[in-house]
Tab-separated table of C-alpha atoms in Angstrom:
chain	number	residue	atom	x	y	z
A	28	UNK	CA	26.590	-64.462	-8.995
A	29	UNK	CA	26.265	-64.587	-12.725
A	30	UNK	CA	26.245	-61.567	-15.298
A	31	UNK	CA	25.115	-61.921	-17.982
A	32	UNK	CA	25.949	-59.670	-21.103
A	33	UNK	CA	24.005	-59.082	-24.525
A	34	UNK	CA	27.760	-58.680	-26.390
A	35	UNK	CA	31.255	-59.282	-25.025
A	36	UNK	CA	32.168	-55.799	-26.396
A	37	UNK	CA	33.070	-53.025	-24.910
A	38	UNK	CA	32.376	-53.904	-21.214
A	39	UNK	CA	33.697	-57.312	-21.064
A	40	UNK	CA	37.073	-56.452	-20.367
A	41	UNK	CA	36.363	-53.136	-17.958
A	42	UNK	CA	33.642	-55.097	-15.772
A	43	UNK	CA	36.202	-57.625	-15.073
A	44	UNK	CA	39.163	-55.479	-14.057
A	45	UNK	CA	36.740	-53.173	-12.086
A	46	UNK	CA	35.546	-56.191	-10.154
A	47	UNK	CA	39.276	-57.261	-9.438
A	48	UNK	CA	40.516	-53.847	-8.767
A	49	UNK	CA	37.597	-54.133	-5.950
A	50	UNK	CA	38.988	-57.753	-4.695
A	51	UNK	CA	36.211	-59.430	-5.694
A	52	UNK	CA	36.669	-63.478	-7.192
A	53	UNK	CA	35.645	-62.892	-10.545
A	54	UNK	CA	36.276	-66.141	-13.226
A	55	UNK	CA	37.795	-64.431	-15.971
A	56	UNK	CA	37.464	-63.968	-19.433
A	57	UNK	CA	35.770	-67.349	-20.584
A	58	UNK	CA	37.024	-66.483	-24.242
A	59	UNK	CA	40.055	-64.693	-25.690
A	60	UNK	CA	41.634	-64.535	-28.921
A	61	UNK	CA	45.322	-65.285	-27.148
A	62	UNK	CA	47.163	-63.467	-29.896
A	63	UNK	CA	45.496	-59.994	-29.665
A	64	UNK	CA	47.249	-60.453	-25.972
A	65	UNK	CA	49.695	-57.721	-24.971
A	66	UNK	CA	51.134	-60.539	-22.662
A	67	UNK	CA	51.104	-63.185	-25.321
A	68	UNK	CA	52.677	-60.529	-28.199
A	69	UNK	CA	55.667	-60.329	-25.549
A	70	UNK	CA	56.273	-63.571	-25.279
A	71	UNK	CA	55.788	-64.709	-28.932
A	72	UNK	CA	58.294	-62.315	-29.851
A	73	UNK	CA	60.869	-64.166	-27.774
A	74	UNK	CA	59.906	-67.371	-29.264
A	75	UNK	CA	60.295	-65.241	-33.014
A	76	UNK	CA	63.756	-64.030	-31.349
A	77	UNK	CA	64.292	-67.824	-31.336
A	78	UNK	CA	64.007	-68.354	-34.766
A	79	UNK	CA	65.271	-65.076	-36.235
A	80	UNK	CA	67.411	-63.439	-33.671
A	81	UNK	CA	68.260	-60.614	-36.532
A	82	UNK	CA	64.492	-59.383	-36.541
A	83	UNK	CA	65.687	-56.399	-35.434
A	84	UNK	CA	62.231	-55.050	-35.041
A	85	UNK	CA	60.954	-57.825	-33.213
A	86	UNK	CA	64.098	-57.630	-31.173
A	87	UNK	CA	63.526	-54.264	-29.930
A	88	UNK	CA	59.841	-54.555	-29.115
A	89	UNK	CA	61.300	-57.800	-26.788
A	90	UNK	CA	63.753	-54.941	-25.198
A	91	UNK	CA	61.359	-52.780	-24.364
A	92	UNK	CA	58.549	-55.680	-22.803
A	93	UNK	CA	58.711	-55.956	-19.358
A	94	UNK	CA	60.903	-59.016	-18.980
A	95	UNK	CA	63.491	-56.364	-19.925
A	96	UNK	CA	61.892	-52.975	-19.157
A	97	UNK	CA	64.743	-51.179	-21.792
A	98	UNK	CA	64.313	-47.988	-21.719
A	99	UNK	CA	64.186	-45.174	-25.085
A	100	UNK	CA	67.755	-43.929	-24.631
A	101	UNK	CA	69.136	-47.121	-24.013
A	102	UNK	CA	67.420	-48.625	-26.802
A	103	UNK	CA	68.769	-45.817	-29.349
A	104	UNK	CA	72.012	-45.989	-27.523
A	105	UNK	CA	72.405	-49.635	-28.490
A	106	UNK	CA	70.542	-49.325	-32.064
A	107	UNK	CA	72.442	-46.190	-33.340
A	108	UNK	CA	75.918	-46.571	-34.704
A	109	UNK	CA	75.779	-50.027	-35.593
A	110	UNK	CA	77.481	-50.097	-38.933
A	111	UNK	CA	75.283	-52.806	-40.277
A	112	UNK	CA	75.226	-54.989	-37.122
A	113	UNK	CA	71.569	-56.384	-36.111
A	114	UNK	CA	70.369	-55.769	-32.936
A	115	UNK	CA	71.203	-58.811	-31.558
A	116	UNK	CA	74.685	-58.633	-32.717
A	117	UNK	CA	75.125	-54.862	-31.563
A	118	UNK	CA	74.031	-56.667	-27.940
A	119	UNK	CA	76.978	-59.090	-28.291
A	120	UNK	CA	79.842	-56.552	-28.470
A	121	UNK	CA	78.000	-53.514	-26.782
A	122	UNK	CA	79.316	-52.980	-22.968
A	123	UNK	CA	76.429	-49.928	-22.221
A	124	UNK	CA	73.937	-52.730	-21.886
A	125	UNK	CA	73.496	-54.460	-18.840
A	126	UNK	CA	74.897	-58.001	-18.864
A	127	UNK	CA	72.602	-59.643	-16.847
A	128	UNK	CA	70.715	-58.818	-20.582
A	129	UNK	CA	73.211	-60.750	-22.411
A	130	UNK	CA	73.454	-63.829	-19.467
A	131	UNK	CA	69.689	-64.233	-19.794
A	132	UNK	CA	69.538	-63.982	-23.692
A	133	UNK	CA	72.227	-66.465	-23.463
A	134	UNK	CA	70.566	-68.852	-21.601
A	135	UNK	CA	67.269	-68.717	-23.504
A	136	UNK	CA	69.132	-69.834	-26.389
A	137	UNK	CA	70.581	-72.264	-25.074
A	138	UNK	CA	67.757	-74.044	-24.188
A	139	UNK	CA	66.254	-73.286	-27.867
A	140	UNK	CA	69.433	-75.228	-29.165
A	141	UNK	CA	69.356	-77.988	-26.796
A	142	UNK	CA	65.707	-78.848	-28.447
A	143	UNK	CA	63.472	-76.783	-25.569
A	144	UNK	CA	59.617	-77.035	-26.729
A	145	UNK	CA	57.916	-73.966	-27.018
A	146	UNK	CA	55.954	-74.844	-23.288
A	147	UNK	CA	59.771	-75.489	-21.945
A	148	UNK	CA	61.339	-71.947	-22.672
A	149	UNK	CA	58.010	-70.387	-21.758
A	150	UNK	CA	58.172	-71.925	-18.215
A	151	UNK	CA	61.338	-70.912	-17.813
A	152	UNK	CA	60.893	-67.504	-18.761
A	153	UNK	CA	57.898	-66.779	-16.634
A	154	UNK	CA	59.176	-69.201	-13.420
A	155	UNK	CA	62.698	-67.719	-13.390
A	156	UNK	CA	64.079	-64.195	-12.619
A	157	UNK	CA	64.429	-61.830	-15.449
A	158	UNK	CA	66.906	-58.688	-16.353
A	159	UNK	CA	63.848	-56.603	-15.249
A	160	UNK	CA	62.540	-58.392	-12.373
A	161	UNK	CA	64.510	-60.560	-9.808
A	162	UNK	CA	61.733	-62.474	-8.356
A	163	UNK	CA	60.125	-64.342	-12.418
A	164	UNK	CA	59.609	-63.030	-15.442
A	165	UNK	CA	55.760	-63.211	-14.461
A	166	UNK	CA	55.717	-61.330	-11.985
A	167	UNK	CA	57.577	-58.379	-14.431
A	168	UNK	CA	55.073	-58.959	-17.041
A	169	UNK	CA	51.424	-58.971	-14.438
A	170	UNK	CA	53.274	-56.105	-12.522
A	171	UNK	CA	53.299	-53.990	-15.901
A	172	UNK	CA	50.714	-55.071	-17.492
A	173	UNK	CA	47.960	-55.594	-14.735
A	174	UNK	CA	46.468	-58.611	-12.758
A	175	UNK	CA	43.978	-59.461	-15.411
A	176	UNK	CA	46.497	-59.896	-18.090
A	177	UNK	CA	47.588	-63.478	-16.086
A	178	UNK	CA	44.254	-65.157	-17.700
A	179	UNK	CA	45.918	-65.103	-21.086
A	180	UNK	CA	49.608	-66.235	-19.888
A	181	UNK	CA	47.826	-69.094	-18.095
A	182	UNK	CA	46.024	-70.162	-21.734
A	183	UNK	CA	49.144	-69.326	-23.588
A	184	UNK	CA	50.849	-71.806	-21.159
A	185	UNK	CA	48.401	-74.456	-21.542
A	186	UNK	CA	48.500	-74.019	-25.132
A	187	UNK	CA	52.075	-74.966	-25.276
A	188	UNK	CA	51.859	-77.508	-23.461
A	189	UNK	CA	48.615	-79.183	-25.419
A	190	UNK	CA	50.787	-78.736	-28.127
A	191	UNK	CA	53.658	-80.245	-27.067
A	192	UNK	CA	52.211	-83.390	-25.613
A	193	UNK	CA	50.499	-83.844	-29.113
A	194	UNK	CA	52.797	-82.266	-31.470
A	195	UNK	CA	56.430	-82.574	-31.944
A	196	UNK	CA	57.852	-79.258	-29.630
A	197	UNK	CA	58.973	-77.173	-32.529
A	198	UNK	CA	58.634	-73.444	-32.586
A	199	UNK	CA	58.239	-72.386	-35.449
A	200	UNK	CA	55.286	-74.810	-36.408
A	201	UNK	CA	53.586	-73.521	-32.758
A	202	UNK	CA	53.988	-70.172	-33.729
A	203	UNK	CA	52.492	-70.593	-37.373
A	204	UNK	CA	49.677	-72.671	-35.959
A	205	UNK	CA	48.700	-70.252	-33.163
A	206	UNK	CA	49.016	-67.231	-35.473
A	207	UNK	CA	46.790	-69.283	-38.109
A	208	UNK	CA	43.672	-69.703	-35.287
A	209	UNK	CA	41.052	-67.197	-36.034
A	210	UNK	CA	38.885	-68.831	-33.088
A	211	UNK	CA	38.707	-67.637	-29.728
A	212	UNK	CA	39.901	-70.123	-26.959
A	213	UNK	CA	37.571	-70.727	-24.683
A	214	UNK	CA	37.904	-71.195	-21.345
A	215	UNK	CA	36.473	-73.717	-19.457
A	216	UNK	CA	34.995	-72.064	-16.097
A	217	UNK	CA	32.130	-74.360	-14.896
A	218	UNK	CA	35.277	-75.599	-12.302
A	219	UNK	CA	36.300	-73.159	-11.063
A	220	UNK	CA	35.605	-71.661	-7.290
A	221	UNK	CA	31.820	-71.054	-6.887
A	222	UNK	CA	32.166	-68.659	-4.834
A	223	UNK	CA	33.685	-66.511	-7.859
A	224	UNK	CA	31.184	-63.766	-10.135
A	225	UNK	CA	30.884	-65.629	-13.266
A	226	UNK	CA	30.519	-63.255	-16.352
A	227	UNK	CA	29.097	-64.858	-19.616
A	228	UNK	CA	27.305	-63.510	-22.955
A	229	UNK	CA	23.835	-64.798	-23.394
A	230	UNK	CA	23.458	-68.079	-25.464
């Protein structure tokens, strides 16, 4: 089945999550600016956190993603008071925050410093458990933000790793490049099952 719509806007987006709200095999969005993405904003402000870990802005909206489901008083508990301390650094010597925060923050870095692509640290934060989630850190961020938002993890994941098997893995120059892209990515469905609903603009 094939549906075919005169503009991608406004029912793109609806059709598709009413379709796999009802459990029917629908392709997907078959283009997507990835960095309009609540999923993808998440995520690219870890790889941000990366490169400026005293964004203290960026830092909080990370907190309160659901890799680390922070709540409001716990993110004013650990912002107010801090006598000139980032974020970050109020994390370090606060003991109201969870550690399991700290442990995981820790080990993201780690990786970052030990030369981790931007496809590396994204696998690991969506394949292994997070502070908010014990299972992976995709499963926290599909569980919050809905089924539908796994088509843009999977093409910010292939994305990374395009880049990284052409480029040399640095973040900052990913981030700046993917940021710079004003085109949508399309999505290449002609492979996929054919027993899925296919919805497409007309061309």
């Amino acid at each position: 089945i094939l549906i075919l719509l005169q503009r991608r806007h406004p029912l793109l987006n609806p059709l598709i999550k009413s379709l796999k709200d009802l459990q029917i095999p629908v392709s997907g969005v078959d283009r997507m600016v990835l960095t309009e993405q609540l999923i993808v904003r998440d995520l690219l402000a870890l790889l941000q956190i990366m490169l400026q870990p005293h964004d203290d802005l960026t830092f909080a909206a990370l907190l309160k993603s659901p890799l680390f489901a922070l709540g409001e008083q716990d993110l004013f508990a650990l912002a107010h008071g801090r006598d000139g301390l980032s974020l970050y650094q109020r994390l370090e010597t606060s003991d109201a925050i969870d550690p399991a925060i700290k442990d995981y923050m820790h080990a993201i870095f780690d990786l970052y410093q030990n030369g981790a692509g931007p496809y590396q640290l994204l696998s690991f934060v969506t394949n292994r458990p997070c502070p908010a989630d014990g299972l992976s850190g995709r499963h926290a961020l599909i569980k919050r933000l809905g089924f539908d938002a796994q088509d843009a993890l999977d093409e910010l994941l292939n994305t990374a790793m395009a880049y990284e098997q052409s480029e040399t893995p640095d973040i900052q120059r990913f981030l700046h490049d993917l940021r710079q892209q004003d085109a949508d990515i399309k999505r290449d469905v002609s492979n996929e099952q054919v027993n899925n609903v296919r919805i497409m603009t007309v061309h």
